[in-house]
XYZ file of C-alpha atoms in Angstrom:
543
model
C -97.389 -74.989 -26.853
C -96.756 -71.781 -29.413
C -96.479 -70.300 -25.710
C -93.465 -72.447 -24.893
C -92.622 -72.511 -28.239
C -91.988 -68.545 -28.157
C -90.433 -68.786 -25.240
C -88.053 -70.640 -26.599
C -87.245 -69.070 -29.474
C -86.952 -65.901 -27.321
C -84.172 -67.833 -25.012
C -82.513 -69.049 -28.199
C -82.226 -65.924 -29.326
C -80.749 -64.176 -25.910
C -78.094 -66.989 -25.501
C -76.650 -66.453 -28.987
C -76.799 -62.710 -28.060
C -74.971 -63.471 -24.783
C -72.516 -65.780 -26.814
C -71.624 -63.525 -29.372
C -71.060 -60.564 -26.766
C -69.039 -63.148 -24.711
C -67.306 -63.801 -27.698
C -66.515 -60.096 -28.562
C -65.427 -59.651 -25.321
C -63.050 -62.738 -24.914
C -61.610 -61.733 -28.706
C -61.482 -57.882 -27.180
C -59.703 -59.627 -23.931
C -57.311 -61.729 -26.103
C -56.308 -58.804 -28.202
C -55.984 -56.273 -25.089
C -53.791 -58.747 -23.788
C -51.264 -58.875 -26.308
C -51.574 -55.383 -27.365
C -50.553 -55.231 -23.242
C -47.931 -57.858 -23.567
C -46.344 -56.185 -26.708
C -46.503 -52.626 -24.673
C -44.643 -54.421 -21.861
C -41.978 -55.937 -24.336
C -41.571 -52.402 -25.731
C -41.222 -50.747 -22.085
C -38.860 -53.245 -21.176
C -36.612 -53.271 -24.041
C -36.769 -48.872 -24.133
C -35.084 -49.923 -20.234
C -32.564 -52.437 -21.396
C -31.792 -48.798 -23.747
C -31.917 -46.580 -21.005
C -29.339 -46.947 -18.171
C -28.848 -45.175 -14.587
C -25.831 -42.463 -15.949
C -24.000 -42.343 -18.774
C -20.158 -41.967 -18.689
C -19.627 -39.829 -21.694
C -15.547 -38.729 -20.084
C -16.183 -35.099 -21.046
C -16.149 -36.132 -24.732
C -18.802 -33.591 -26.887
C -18.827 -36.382 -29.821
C -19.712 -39.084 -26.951
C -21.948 -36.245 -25.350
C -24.300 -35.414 -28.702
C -23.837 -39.518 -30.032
C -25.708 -40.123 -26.839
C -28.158 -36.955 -26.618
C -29.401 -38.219 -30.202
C -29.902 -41.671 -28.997
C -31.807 -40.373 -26.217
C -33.894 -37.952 -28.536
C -35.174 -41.097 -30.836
C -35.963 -43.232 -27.229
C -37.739 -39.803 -26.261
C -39.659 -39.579 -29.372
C -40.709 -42.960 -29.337
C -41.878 -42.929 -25.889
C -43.778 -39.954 -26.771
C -45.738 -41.884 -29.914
C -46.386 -44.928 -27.251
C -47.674 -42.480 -25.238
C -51.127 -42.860 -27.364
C -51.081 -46.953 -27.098
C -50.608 -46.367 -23.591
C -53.761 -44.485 -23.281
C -56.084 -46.677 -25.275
C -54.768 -49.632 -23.084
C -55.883 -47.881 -20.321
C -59.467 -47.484 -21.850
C -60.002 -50.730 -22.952
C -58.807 -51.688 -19.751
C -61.581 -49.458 -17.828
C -64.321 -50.951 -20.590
C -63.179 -54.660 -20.368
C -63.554 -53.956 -16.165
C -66.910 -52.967 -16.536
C -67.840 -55.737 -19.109
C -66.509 -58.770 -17.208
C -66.575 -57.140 -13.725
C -62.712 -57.889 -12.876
C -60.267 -54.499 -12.665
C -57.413 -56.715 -12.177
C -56.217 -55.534 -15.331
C -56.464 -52.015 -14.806
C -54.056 -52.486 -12.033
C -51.910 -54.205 -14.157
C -52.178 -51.177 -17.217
C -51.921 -48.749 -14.068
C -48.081 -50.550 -13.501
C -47.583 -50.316 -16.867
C -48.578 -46.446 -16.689
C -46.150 -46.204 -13.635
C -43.247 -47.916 -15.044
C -43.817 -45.808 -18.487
C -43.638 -42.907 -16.449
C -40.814 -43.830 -14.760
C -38.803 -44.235 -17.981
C -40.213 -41.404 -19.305
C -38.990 -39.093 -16.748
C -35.630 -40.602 -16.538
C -34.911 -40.286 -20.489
C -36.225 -36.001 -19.435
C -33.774 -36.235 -17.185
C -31.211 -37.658 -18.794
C -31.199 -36.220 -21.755
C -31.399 -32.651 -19.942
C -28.169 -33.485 -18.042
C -26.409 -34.532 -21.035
C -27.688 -31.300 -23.323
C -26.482 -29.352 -19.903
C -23.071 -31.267 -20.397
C -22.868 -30.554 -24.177
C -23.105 -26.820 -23.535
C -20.771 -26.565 -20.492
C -18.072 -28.281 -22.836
C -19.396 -26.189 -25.578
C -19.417 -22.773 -23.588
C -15.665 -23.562 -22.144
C -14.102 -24.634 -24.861
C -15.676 -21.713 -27.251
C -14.457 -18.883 -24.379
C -11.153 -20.840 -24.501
C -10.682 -20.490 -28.694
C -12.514 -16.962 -27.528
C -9.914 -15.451 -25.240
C -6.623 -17.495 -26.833
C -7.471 -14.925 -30.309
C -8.145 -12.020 -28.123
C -4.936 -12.455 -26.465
C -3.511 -13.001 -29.627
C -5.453 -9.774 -31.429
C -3.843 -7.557 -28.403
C -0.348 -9.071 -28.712
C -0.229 -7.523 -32.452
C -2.026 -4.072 -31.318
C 1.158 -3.658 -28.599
C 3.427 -4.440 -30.885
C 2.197 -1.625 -33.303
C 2.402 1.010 -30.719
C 6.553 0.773 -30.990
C 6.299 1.629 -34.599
C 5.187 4.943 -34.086
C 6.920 7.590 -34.322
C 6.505 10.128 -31.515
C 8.777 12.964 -30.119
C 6.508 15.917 -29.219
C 3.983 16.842 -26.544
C 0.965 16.663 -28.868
C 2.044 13.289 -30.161
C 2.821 11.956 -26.799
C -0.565 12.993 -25.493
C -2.609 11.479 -28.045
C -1.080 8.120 -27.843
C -1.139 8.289 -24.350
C -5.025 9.131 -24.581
C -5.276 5.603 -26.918
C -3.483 3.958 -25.011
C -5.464 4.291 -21.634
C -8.743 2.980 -23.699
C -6.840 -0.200 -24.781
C -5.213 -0.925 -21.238
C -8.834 -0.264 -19.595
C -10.069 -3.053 -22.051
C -7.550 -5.359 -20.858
C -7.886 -4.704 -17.240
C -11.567 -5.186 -17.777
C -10.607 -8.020 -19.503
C -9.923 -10.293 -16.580
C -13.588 -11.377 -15.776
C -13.993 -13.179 -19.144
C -10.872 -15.580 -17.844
C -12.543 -15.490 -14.500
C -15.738 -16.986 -16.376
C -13.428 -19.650 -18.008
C -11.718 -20.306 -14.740
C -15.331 -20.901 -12.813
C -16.362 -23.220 -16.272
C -13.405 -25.312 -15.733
C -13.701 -25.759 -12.270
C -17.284 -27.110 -12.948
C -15.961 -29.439 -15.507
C -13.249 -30.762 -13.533
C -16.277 -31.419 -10.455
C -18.201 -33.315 -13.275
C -15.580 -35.574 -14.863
C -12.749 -35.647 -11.844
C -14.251 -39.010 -11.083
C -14.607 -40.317 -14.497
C -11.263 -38.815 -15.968
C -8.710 -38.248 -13.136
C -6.046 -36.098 -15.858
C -8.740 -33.910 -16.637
C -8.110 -32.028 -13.898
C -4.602 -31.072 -14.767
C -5.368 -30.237 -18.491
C -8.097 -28.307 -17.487
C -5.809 -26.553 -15.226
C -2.850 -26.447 -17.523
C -5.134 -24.563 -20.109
C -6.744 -21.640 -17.486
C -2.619 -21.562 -16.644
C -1.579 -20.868 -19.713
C -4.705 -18.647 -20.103
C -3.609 -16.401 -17.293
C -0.049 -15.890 -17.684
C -0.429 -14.844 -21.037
C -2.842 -12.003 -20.250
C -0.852 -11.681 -16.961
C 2.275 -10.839 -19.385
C -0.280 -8.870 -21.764
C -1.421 -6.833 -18.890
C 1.824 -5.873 -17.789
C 3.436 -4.775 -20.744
C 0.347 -2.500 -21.480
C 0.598 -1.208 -18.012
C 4.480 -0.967 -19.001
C 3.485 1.175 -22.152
C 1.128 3.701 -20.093
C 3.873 3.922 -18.018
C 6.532 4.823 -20.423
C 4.231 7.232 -22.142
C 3.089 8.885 -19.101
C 7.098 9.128 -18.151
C 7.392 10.570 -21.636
C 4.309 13.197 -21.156
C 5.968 14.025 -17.918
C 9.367 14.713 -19.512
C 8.058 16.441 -22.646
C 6.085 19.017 -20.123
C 9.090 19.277 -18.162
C 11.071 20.842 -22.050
C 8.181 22.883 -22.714
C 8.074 24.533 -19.442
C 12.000 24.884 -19.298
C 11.987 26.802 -22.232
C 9.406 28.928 -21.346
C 11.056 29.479 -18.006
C 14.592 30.045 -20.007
C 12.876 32.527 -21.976
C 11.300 34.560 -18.865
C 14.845 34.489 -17.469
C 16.449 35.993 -20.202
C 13.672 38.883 -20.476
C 14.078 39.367 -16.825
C 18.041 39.880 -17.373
C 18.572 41.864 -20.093
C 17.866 45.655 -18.254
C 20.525 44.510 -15.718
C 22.929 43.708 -19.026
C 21.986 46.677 -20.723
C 22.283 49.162 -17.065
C 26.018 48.305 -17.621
C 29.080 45.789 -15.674
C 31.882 47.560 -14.751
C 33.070 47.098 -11.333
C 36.030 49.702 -11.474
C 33.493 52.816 -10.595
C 31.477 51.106 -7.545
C 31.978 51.897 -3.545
C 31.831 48.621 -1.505
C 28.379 48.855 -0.711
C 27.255 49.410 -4.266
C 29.705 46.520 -5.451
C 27.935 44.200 -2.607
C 24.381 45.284 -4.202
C 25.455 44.603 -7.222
C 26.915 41.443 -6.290
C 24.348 40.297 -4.673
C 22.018 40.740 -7.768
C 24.494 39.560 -10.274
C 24.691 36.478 -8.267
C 20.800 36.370 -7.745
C 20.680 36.406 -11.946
C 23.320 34.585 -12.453
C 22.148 31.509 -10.345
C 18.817 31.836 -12.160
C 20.312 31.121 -15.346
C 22.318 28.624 -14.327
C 19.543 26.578 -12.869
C 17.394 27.562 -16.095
C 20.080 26.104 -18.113
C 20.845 22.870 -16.091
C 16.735 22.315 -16.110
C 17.018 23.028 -20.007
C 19.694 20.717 -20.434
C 18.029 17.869 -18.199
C 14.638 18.328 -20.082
C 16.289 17.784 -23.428
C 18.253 14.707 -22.071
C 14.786 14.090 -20.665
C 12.913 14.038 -24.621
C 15.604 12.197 -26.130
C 15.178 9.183 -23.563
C 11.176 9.760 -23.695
C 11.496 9.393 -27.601
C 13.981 6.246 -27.180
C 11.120 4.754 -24.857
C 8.327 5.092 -26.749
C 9.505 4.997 -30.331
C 11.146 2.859 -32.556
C 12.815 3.301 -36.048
C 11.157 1.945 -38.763
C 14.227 -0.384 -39.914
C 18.313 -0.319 -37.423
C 19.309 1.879 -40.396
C 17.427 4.766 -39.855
C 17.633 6.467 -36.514
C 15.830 9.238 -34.981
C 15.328 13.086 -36.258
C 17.920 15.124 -34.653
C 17.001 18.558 -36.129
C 17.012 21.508 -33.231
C 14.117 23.212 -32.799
C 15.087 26.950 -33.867
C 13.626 28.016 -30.331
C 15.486 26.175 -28.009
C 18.815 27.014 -30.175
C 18.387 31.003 -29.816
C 17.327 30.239 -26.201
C 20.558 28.259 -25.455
C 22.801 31.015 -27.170
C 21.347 33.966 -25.312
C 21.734 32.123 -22.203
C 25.169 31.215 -22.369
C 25.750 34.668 -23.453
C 24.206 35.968 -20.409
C 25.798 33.660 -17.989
C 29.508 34.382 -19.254
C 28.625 37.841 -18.992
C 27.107 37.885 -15.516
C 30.269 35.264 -14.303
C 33.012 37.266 -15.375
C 30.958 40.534 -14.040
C 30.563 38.711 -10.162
C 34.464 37.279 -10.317
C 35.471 41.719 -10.416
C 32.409 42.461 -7.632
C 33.901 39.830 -5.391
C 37.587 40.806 -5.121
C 36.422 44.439 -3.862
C 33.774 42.995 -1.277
C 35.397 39.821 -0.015
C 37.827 41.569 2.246
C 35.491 43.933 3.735
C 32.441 41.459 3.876
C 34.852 38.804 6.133
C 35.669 41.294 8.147
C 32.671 42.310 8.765
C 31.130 39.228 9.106
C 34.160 37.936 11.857
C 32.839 41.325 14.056
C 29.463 40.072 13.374
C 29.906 36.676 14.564
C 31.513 37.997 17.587
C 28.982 40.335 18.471
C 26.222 37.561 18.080
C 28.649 35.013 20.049
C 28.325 37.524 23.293
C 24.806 38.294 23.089
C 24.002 34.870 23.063
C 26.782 34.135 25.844
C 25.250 37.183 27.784
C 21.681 36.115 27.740
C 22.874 32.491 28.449
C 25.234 33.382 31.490
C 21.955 35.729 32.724
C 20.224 32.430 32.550
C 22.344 30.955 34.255
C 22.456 33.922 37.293
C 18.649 34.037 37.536
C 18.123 30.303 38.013
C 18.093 29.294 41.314
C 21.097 26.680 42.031
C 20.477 23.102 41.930
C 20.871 20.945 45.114
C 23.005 18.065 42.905
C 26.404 18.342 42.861
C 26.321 16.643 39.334
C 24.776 19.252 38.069
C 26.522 21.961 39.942
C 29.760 19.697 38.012
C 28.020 20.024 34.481
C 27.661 24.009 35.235
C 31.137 24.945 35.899
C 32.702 23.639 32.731
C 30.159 24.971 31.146
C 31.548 28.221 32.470
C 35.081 27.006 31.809
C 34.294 26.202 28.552
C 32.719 30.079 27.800
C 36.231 31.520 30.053
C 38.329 29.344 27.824
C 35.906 30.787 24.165
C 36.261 34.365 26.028
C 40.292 34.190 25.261
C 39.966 33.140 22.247
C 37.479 35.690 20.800
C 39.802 38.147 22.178
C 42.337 36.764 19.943
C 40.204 36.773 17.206
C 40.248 40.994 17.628
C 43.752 40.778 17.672
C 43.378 39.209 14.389
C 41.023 41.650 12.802
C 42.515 44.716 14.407
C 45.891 43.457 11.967
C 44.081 42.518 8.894
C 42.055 45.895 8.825
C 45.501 47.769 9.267
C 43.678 51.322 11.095
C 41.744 51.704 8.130
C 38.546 51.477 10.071
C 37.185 52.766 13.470
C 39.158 51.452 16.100
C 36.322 52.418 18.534
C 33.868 48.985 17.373
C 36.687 46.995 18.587
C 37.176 48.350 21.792
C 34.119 48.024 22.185
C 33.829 44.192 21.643
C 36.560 44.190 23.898
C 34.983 45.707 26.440
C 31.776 43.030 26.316
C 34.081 40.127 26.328
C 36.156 41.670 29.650
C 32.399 42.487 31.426
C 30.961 38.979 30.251
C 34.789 37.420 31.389
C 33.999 38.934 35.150
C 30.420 37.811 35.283
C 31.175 34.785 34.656
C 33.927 34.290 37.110
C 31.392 35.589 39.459
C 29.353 32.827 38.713
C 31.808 30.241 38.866
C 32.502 31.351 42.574
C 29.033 31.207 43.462
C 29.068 27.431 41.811
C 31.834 26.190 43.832
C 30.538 27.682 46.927
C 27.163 26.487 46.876
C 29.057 22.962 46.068
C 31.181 22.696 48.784
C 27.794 23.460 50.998
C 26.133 21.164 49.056
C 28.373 18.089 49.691
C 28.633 19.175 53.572
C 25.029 18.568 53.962
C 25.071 15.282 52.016
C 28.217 13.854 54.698
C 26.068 15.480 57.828
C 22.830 13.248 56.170
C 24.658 10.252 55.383
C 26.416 10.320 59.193
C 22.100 10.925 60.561
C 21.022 7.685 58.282
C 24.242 5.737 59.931
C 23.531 6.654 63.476
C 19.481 6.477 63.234
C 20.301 2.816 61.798
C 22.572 1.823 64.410
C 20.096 3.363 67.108
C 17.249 1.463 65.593
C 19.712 -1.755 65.704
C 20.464 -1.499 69.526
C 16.771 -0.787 70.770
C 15.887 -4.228 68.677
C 18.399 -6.009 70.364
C 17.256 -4.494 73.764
C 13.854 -5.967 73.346
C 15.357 -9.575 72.068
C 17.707 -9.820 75.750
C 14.954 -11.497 77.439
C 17.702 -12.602 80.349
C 19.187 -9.275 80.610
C 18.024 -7.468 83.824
C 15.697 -4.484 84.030
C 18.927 -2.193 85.385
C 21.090 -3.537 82.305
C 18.284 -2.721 79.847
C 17.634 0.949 81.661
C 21.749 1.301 80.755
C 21.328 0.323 77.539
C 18.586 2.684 76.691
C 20.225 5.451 77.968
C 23.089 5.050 75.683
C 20.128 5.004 72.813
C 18.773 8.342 73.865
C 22.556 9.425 74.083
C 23.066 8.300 70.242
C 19.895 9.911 69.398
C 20.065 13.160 71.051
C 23.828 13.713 69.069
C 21.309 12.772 65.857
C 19.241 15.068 66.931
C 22.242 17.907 66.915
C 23.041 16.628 63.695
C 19.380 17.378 62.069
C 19.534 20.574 63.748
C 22.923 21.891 62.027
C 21.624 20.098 58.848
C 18.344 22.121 59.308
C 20.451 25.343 60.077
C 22.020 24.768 56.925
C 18.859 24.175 54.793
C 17.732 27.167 55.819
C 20.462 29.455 54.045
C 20.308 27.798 50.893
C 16.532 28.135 50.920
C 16.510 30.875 48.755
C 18.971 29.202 46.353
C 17.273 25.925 45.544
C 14.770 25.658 42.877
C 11.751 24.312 44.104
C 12.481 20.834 41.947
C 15.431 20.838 44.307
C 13.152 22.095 47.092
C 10.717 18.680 46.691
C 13.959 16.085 46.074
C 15.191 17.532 49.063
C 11.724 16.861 50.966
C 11.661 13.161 49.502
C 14.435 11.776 50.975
């Protein structure tokens, strides 16, 4: 009895043990549930929060309005995070209590689906913080480049205030200058930055805004032609001040070549200029090197004159008075004044000097040079007609043609170089030899007979020439006809063997008489052999 009694007591004791535990389980169960159920409420509101893509229209207040609501959902997903895990615990410990891991798979979902919005709200919100800093980046390289244009606008406009009308000046300036336009050259990938920004912007929102496209466009547009303008008037302004170094090294070098000039004249000044006491041949020397001076100066003075023109439009270019009252310094450089005096000094000098030389040299020297010009007009008619004798003669009776008036032609310039002796033979009134004109006269009456000679030779070898051509002509006209007849020989089918032996006959009649024919044509070849050139030679073989 105490046996059973114990016994008892024992299995009183275990069941309250196993109802208690089944009670702390079943309270752990009740409150795992709705700590679930809550979790699941939470999740499913944070998606009601959450949606597939937001619409922000390029707006960066809409853009950071939404990036902070997605921050808080983001933070408060991340302090859930902890709940999540001790569901999943109690889940694992309530499996193992009651045996059932039906809601593990359930917290697993849960897990899932948390993940799922967890990574979506990452997502999200890196999309949108990617959105806030395109808008951000474009629209700070916008304000970015509109003051830079606007900065280099006022730092052009300064460079026409200066005052600049020297070498030194001009190169320094021009040395600034290249720096600032390199900038701005260099300049042109920032706007191709913006440019590449916009374009992604107008891919993002095109959809969403339809006119963003346009103002997007209009902006970069607006962008571009105002650095487009920029650039060119800097490029304008390098080019004016180049122009301007140019022309400023152009003055200095004139004057230094003005100043040579001068130093190079004076010993011919100073060995003295009267004409009065010179032969001809001295006065031609002297001519010849007053002239030689005297052009010198001129051209030193003309390039003078043009480089100073030259400065004054340089300075107009690339200066500008400081007010419309107050014009440009005129002062002459002291220099260029004593330079300009000596020169026309010189020049009068040398002109009036050359004007005495030329009266006692002009006479003589066109005489001379009318003999001279005769003399060269034979030697070059001799060795042209000798051409002409040792050339073999053509077998074309065009060119044959062509040939004789060119020998007509030199007959017809023979008589009238003769009178052109005449002429001189007057003028120099038997003050000079008489034997240098006879002799010109005698070359003109030698070249007149040679070429007479050669004009007979011309026609005869013509006349032979156009013989032969009638004798071929008559052999192609028989040979034809002969060729003709023997065809129409073999077509007479019907015509008897006696008739045809007739016929034939009369063929080898018509061709022995060609044959006579290419004989006295041969016959003829044969003397003008020698004559033809052998281009004639191989026309003559072709046909």
């Amino acid at each position: 009895m105490d046996n059973l009694k114990d016994q008892f007591s024992e299995l009183s004791k275990q069941t309250a043990e196993v109802i208690s535990s089944l009670s702390s389980v079943l309270m752990r169960l009740q409150e795992f549930s709705q700590n679930k159920n809550k979790f699941k409420e939470w999740l499913d509101n944070v998606k009601t929060k959450v949606p597939e893509k937001f619409v922000t229209k390029g707006d960066i207040v809409e853009v950071r309005t939404r990036i902070e609501s997605l921050k808080q959902i983001f933070s408060d997903m991340e302090k859930h995070r902890s709940q999540l895990k001790e569901l999943q615990v109690e889940a694992s410990e309530l499996a193992l209590k009651t045996g059932y891991e039906s809601e593990i798979s359930k917290v697993e979902e849960i897990s899932e689906d948390f993940k799922s919005v967890h990574q979506k709200v990452k997502t999200l919100l890196t999309h949108l913080e990617r959105e806030l800093a395109n808008l951000q980046t474009y629209n700070h390289e916008l304000q970015e480049i509109e003051k830079w244009l606007l900065q280099m606008s006022f730092n052009l406009m300064s460079h026409h205030s200066l005052q600049i009308s020297n070498l030194i000046k001009t190169k320094e300036q021009s040395n600034k200058h290249q720096l600032l336009l390199r900038e701005i050259q260099n300049y042109q990938k920032v706007i191709d930055s913006l440019k590449s920004k916009g374009a992604s912007i107008i891919d993002e929102y095109k959809e969403q805004i339809p006119t963003i496209e346009n103002q997007i466009k209009g902006q970069i547009t607006n962008v571009q032609e105002s650095y487009d303008s920029l650039l060119m008037t800097a490029e304008n302004i390098q080019a004016q001040l180049e122009d301007a170094l140019s022309k400023f090294k152009i003055y200095e070098d004139s004057l230094l070549l003005c100043e040579k000039l001068i130093n190079e004249t004076r010993p011919f000044i100073a060995s003295g200029l009267d004409a009065s006491k010179l032969s001809s041949e001295d006065a031609k020397e002297k001519l010849d090197s007053a002239k030689g001076y005297l052009k010198n100066l001129i051209e030193g003075r003309e390039k003078l004159q043009s480089a100073i023109q030259g400065c004054v439009e340089a300075t107009s270019s690339i200066s500008r008075p400081s007010s419309p009252d107050v014009g440009f310094a005129s002062s002459l450089p002291e220099k260029e004044m004593q330079i300009k005096i000596q020169l026309q000094d010189y020049i009068e000098q040398l002109q009036a000097f050359s004007s005495s030389l030329e009266n006692i040299v002009s006479e003589w020297e066109n005489l001379t040079q009318m003999k001279n010009s005769i003399e060269k007009w034979i030697a070059e008619k001799e060795n042209y007609v000798s051409s002409l004798e040792s050339k073999p003669l053509d077998f074309s009776v065009e060119s044959l043609n062509s040939r004789l008036h060119e020998l007509e032609d030199i007959k017809i310039q023979i008589t009238e170089k003769e009178a052109e002796i005449d002429s001189i033979e007057r003028r120099e009134k038997k003050k000079s030899d008489a034997s240098e004109l006879n002799r010109l006269r005698e070359k003109l009456k030698h070249l007149d007979a040679r070429v007479s000679q050669l004009m007979n030779k011309c026609i005869s070898q013509k006349l032979a020439v156009e013989e032969m051509k009638v004798i071929f002509s008559e052999i192609e006209s028989q040979i034809k006809s002969c060729g003709e007849k023997i065809d129409n020989i073999e077509k007479q089918m019907t015509a008897g063997s006696s008739q045809k032996k007739q016929l034939m006959q009369q063929s080898l009649d018509d061709l022995t008489a060609v044959d006579q024919l290419i004989t006295k044509l041969k016959n003829m070849t044969d003397k003008l052999r020698d004559q033809l050139s052998i281009k004639a030679r191989m026309k003559y073989r072709v046909k």
